[in-house]
CSV table of C-alpha atoms in Angstrom, one decimal:
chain,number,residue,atom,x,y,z
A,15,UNK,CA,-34.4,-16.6,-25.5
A,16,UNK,CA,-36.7,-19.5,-26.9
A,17,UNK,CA,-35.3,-23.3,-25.9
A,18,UNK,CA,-36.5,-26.1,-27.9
A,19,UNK,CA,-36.0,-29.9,-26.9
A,20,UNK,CA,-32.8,-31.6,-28.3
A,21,UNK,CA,-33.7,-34.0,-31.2
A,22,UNK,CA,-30.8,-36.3,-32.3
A,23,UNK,CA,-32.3,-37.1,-35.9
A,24,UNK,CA,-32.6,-33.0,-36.8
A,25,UNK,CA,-28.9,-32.7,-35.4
A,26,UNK,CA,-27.5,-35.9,-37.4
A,27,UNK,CA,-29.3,-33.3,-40.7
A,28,UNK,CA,-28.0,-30.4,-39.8
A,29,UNK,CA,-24.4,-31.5,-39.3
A,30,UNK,CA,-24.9,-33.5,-42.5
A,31,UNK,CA,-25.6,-30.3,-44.3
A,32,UNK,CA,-22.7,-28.6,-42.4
A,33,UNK,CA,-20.3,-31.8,-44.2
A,34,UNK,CA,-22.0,-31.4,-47.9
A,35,UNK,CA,-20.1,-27.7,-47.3
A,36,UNK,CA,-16.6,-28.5,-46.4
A,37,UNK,CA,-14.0,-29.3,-49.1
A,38,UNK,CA,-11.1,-30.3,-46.7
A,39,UNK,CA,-12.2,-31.3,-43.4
A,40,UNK,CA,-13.6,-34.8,-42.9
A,41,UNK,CA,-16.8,-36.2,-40.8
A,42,UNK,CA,-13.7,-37.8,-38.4
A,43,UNK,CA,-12.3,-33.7,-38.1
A,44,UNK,CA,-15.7,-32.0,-37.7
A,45,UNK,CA,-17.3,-35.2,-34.9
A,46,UNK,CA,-13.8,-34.8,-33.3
A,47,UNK,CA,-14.1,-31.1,-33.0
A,48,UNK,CA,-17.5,-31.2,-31.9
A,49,UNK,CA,-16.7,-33.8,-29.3
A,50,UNK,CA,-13.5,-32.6,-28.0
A,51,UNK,CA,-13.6,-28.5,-29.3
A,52,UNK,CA,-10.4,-28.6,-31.5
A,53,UNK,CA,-9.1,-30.4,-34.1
A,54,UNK,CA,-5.4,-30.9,-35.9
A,55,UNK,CA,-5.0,-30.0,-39.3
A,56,UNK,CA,-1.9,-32.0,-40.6
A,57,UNK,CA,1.0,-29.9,-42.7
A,58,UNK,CA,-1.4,-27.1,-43.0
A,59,UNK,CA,0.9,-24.7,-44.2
A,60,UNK,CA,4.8,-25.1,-45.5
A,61,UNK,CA,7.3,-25.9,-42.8
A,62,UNK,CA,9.5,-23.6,-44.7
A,63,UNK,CA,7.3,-20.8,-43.6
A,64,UNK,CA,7.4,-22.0,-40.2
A,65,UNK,CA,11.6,-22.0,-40.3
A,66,UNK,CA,11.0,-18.6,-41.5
A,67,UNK,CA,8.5,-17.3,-38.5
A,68,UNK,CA,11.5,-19.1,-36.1
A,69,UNK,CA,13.9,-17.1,-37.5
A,70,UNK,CA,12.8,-14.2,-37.4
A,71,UNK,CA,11.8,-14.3,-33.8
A,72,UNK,CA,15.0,-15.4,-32.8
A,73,UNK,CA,16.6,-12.5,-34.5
A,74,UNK,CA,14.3,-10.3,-32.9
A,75,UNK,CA,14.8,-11.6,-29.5
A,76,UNK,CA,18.6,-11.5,-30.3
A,77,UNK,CA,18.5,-8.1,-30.9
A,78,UNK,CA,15.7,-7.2,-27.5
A,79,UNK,CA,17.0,-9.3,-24.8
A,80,UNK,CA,20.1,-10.4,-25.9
A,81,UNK,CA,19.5,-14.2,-26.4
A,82,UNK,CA,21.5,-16.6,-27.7
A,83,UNK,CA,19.7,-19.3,-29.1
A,84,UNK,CA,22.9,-21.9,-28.3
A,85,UNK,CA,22.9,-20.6,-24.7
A,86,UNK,CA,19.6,-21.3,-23.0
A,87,UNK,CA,21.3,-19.6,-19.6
A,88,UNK,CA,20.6,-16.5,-21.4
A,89,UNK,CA,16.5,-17.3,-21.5
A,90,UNK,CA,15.9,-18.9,-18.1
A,91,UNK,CA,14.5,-16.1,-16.8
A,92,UNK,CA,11.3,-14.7,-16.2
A,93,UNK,CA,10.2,-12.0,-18.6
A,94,UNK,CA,8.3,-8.8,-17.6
A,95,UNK,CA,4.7,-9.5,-17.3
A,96,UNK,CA,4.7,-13.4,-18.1
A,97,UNK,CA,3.5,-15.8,-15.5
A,98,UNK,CA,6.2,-18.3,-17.0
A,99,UNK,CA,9.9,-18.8,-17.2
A,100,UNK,CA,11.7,-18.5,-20.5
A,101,UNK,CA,8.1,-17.7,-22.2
A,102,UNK,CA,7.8,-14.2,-24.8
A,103,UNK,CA,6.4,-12.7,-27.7
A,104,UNK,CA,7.2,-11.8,-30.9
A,105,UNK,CA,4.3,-9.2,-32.4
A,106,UNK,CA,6.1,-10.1,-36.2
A,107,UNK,CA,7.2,-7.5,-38.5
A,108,UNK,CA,6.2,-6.7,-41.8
A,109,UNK,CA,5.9,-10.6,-43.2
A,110,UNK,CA,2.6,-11.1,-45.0
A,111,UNK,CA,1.2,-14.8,-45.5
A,112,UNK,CA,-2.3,-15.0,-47.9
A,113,UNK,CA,-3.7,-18.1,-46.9
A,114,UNK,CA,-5.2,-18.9,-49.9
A,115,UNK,CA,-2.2,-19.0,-51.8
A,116,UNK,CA,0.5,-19.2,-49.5
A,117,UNK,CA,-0.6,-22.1,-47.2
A,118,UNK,CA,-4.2,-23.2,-49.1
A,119,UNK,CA,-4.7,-26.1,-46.4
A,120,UNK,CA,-4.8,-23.5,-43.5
A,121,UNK,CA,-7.0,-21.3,-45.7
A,122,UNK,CA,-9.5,-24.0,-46.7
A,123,UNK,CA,-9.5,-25.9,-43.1
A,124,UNK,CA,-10.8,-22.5,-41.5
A,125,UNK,CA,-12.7,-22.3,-44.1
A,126,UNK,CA,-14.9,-25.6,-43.2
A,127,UNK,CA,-14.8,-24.6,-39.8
A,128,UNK,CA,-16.8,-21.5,-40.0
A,129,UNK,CA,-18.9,-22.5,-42.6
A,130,UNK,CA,-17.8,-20.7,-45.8
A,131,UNK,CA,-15.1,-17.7,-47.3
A,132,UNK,CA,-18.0,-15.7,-46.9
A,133,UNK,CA,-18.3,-16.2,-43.4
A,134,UNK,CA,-14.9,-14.3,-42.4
A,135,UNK,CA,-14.6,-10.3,-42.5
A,136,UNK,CA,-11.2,-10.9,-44.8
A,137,UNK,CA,-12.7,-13.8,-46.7
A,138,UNK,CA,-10.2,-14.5,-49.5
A,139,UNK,CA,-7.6,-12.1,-47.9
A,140,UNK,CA,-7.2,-14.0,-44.6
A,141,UNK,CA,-3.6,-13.8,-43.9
A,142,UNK,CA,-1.7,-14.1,-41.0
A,143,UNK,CA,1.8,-11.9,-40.2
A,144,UNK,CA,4.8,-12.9,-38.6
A,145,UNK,CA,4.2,-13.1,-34.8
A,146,UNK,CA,4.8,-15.6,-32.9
A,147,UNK,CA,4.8,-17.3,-29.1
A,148,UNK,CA,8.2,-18.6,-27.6
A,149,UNK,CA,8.2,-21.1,-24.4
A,150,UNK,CA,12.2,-21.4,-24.7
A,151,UNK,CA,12.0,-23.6,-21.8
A,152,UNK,CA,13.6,-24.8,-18.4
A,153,UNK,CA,15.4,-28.3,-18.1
A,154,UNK,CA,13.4,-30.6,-15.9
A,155,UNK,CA,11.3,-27.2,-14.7
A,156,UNK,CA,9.8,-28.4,-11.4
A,157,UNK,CA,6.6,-26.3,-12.1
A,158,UNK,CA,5.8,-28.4,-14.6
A,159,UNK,CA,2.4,-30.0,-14.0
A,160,UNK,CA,-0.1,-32.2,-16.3
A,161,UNK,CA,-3.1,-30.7,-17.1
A,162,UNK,CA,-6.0,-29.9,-14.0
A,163,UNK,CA,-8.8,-28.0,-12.8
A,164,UNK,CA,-6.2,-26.2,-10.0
A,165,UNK,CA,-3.9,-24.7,-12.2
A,166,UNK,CA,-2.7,-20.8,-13.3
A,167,UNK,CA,-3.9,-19.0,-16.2
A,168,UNK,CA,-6.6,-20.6,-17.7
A,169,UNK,CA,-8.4,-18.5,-19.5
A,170,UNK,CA,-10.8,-17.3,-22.6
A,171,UNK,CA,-9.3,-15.6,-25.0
A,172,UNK,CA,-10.7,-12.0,-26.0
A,173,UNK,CA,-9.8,-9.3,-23.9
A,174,UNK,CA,-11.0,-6.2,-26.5
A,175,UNK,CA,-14.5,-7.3,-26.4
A,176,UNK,CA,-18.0,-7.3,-24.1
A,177,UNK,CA,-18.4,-11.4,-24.3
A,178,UNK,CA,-21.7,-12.7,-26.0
A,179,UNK,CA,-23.1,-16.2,-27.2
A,180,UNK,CA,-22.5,-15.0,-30.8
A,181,UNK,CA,-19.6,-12.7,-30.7
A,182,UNK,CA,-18.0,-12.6,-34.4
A,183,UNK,CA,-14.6,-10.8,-33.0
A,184,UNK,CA,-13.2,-14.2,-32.5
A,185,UNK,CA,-14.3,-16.7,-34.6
A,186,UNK,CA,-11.8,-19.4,-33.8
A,187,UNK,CA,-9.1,-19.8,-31.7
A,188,UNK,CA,-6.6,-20.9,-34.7
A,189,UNK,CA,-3.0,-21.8,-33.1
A,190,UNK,CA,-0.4,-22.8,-36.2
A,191,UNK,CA,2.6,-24.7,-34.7
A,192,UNK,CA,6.0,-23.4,-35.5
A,193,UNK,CA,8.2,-26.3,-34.4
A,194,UNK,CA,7.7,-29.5,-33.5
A,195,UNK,CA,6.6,-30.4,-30.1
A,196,UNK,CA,6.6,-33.4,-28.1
A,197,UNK,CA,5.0,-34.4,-24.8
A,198,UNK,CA,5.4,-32.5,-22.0
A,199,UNK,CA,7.5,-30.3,-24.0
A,200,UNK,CA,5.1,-26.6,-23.4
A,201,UNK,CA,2.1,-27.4,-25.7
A,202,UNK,CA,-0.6,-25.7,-25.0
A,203,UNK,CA,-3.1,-27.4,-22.0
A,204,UNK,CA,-6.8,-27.4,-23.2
A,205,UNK,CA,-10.0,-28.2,-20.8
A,206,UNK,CA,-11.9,-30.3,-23.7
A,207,UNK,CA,-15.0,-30.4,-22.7
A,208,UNK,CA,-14.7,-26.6,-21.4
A,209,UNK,CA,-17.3,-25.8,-24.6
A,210,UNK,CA,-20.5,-26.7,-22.8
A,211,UNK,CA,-19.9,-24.5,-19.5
A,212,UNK,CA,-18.7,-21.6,-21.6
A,213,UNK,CA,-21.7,-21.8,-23.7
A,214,UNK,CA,-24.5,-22.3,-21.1
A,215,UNK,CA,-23.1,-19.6,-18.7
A,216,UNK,CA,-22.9,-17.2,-21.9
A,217,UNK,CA,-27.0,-18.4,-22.6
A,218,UNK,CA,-27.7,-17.7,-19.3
A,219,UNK,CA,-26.1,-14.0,-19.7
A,220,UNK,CA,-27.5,-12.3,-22.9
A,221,UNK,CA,-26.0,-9.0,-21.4
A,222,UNK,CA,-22.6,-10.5,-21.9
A,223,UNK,CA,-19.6,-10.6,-19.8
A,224,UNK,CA,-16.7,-8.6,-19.5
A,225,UNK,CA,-13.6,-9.5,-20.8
A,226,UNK,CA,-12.0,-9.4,-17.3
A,227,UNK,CA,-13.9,-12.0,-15.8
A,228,UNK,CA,-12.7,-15.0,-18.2
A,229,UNK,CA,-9.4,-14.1,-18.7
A,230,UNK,CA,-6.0,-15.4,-16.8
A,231,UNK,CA,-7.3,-14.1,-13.6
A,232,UNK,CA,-10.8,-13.9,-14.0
A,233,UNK,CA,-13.4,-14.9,-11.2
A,234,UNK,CA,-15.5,-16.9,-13.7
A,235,UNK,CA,-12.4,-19.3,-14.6
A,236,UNK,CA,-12.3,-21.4,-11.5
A,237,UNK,CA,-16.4,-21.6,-12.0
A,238,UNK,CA,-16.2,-23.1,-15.2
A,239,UNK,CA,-12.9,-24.9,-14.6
A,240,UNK,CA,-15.2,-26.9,-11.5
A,241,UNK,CA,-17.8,-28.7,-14.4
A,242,UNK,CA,-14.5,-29.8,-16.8
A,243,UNK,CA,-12.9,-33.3,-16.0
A,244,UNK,CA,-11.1,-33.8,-19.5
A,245,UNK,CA,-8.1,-32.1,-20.2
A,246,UNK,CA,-5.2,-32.6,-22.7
A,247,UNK,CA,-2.2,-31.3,-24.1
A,248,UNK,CA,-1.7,-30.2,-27.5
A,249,UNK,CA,1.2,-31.1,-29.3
A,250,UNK,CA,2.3,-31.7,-33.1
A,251,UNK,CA,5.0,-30.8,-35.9
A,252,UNK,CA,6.3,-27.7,-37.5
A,253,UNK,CA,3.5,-27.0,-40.2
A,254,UNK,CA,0.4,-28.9,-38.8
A,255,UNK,CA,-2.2,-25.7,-37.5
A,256,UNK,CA,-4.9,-26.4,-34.4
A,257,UNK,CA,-7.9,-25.3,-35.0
A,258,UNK,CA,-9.6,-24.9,-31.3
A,259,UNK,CA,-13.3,-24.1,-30.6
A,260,UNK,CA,-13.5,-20.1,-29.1
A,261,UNK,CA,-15.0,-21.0,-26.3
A,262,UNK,CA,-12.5,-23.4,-25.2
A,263,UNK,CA,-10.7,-22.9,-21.7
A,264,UNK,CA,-6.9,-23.0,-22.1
A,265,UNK,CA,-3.6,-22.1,-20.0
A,266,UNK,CA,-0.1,-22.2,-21.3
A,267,UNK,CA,2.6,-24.4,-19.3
A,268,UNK,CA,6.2,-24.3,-18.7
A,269,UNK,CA,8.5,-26.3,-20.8
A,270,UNK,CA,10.7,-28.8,-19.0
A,271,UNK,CA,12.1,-30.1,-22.2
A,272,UNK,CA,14.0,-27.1,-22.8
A,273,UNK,CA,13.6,-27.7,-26.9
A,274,UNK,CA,12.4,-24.2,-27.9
A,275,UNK,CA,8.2,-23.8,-28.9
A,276,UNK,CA,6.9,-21.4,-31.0
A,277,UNK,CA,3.2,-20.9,-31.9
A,278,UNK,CA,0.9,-18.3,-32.5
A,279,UNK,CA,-2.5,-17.9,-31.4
A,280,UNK,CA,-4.5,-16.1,-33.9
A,281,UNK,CA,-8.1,-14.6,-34.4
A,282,UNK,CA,-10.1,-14.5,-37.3
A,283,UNK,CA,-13.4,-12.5,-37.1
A,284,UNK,CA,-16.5,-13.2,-38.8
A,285,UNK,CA,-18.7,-11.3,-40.8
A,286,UNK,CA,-21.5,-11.3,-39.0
A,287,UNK,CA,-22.5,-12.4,-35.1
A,288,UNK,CA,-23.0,-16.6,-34.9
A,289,UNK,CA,-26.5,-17.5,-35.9
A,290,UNK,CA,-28.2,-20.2,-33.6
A,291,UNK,CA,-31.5,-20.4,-35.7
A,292,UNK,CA,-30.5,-20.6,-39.1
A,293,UNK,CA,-33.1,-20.9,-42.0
A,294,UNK,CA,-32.3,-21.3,-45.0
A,295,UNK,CA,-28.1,-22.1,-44.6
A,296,UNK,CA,-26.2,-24.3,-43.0
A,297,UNK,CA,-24.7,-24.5,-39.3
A,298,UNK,CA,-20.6,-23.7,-38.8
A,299,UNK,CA,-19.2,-26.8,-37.0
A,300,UNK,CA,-18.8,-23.7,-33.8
A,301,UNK,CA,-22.3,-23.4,-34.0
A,302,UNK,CA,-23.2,-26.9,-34.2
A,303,UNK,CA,-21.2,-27.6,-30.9
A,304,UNK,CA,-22.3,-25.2,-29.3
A,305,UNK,CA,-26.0,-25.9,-29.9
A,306,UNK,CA,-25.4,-29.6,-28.6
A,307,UNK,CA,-23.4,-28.4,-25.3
A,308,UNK,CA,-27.0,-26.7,-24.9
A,309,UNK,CA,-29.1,-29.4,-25.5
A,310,UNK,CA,-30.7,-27.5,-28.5
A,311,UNK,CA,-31.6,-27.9,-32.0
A,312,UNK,CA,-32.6,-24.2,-32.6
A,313,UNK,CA,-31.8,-21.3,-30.1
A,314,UNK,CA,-33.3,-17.7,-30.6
A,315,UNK,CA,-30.4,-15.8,-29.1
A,316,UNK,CA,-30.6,-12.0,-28.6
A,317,UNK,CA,-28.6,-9.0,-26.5
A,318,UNK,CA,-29.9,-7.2,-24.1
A,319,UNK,CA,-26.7,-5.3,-24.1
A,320,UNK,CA,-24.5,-3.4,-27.0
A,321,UNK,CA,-21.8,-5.3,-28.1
A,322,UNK,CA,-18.9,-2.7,-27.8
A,323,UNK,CA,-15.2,-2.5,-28.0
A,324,UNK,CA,-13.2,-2.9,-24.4
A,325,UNK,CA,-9.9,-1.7,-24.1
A,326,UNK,CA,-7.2,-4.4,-22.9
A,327,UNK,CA,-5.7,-4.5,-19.9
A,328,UNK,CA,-2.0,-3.6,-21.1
A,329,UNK,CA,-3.3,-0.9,-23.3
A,330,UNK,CA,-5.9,1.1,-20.7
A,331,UNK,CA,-5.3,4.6,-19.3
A,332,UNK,CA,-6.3,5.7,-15.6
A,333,UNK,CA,-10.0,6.6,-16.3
A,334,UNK,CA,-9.9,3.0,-18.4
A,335,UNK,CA,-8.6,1.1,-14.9
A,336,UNK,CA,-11.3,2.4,-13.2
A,337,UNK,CA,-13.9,2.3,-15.5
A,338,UNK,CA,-13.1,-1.7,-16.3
A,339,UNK,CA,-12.9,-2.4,-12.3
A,340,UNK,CA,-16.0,-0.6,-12.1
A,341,UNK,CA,-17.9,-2.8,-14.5
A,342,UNK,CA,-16.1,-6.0,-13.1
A,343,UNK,CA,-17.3,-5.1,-9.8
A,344,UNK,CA,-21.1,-4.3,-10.6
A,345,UNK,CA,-21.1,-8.1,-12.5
A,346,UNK,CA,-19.3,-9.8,-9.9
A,347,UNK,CA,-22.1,-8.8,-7.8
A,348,UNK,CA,-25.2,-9.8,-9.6
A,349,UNK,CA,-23.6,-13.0,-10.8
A,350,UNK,CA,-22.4,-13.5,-6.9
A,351,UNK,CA,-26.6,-12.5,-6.0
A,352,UNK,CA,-27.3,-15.5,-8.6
A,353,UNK,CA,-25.7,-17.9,-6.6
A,354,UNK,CA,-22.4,-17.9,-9.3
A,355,UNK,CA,-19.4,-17.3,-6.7
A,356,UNK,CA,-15.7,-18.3,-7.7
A,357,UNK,CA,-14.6,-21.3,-5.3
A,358,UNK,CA,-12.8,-20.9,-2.5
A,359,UNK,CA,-9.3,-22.6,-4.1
A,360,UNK,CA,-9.1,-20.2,-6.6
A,361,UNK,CA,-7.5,-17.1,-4.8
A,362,UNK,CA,-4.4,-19.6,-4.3
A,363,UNK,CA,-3.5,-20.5,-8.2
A,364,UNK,CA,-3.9,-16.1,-8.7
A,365,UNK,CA,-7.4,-15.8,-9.6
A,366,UNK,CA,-9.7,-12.7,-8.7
A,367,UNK,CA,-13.3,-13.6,-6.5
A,368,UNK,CA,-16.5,-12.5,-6.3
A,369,UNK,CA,-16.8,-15.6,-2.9
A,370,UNK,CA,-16.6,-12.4,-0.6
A,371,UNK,CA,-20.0,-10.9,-2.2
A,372,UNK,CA,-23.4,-11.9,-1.0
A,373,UNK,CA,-26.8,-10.8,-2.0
């Protein structure tokens, strides 16, 4: 991996050239994204689609758990495997939404933010389905706390996949809101300027990481979560979409307003692997930021590791358990005999360790 010195006057170009290719997004979007790692795309798609997601998962969670949607004693409860009160999934049924046609302002905002149709594995067919994410809420829920480093859940998101600089199986973190939410009201908490951490510890590793050890309770969370001081909640109207960088550190929180949330938090993939040392075409505003959180115009990035599939948590057999605590285990220790060791705080808020390990 090749490092070149940061010059300010070939980044103003490139991001200039990155602009001349968007058709929706604005220089105020793509600086605020770059700045901040996510940016909020206004009335992206019909609220009427939105009414239609909420209904259905209502229905859905009628006809599962029995809720009521006028009798929120029926959904203060904790549901199995959720760190949260009154917080569940809906995986959708059979809806269908084509971006393109369906809710063009999503379709072209993603769009700018990779860099071109082209850039996604469904280009033109990009669609999302029906599923959403419920925080029903809890009146005046006392675990309610703003946004901080010593908090539960943060997390990465990608737990199928070996984590590299340039992994394509996530190419945004792309969260369409549902209903409207307020303040303190279970938006989503984000650690803004979580980008640059993310990105220099994944430079630092081209053999990748596993997808254990950035997830809810993963040993590397607390370690990034130490070199963030900037963190925000997301909140908006039924219709507008959030387009958040990949690499961004997030954690949902509970929802003290008790006014029903639904989201969803989806994943397009891209074609091909990021490119860091692009030619003859232009940066994605991902790639952009992520070259500035490393102080870098150009950056010849390359495995030294096979990108392959890794089985999810909820979905791994017996051999798969062991297999994944294996390979946690074996990285925990090298990253431990590098002097990377999870802080001693972490254990309290649920997070796994590697502090125990020495060289």
């Amino acid at each position: 991996m090749q490092l070149e010195e940061f010059n300010e006057n070939q980044f103003a170009a490139d991001l200039e050239a990155t602009l001349s290719n968007m058709e929706l997004l604005s220089r105020e979007n793509a600086l605020h994204f770059i700045e901040k790692g996510y940016v909020v795309v206004r009335q992206a798609f019909p609220r009427a689609m939105a009414e239609e997601i909420c209904e259905s998962t209502w229905r859905w969670f009628k006809d599962e758990y029995d809720i009521d949607r006028n009798d929120p004693s029926t959904w203060n409860k904790r549901f199995p495997g959720k760190r949260i009160d009154a917080y569940l999934t809906y995986s959708g049924g059979d809806e269908v939404y084509h971006l393109s046609t369906q809710a063009p302002r999503a379709f072209q905002a993603q769009v700018d933010a990779v860099g071109g149709t082209h850039r996604f594995l469904e280009g033109e067919a990009l669609a999302w389905n029906g599923a959403s994410i419920a925080n029903l809420g809890v009146r005046d829920d006392p675990d309610w706390k703003p946004a901080g480093i010593k908090r539960s859940g943060w997390h990465k998101d990608g737990w199928h996949f070996r984590h590299f600089l340039d992994s394509p199986e996530q190419g945004l973190l792309t969260v369409p809101i549902f209903s409207d939410i307020a303040p303190k009201a279970g938006g989503m908490h984000v650690a803004v300027d979580s980008v640059g951490p993310v990105a220099r510890l994944m430079a630092a590793h081209p053999e990748g990481l596993h997808p254990d050890s950035i997830q809810g309770s993963g040993y590397l969370v607390p370690v990034l979560l130490e070199q963030c001081s900037k963190f925000e909640e997301l909140t908006g109207e039924a219709g507008d979409m959030v387009i958040v960088h990949p690499y961004m550190l997030h954690r949902a929180c509970s929802n003290p307003a008790a006014v029903p949330r639904f989201v969803s938090n989806k994943s397009p993939i891209l074609r091909e692997p990021m490119c860091f040392n692009r030619k003859h075409d232009h940066y994605s505003m991902v790639e952009l930021s992520i070259l500035k959180a490393l102080g870098v115009n150009r950056l010849d990035f390359q495995h030294t590791r096979e990108a392959t599939p890794i089985v999810p948590p909820p979905h791994r057999d017996k051999s798969e358990v062991t297999e994944a605590l294996k390979a946690l285990d074996g990285e925990m220790q090298v990253l431990a005999d590098t002097g990377v060791k999870t802080p001693s705080w972490a254990e309290e808020f649920n997070y796994s360790s590697n502090a125990h390990l020495g060289s």
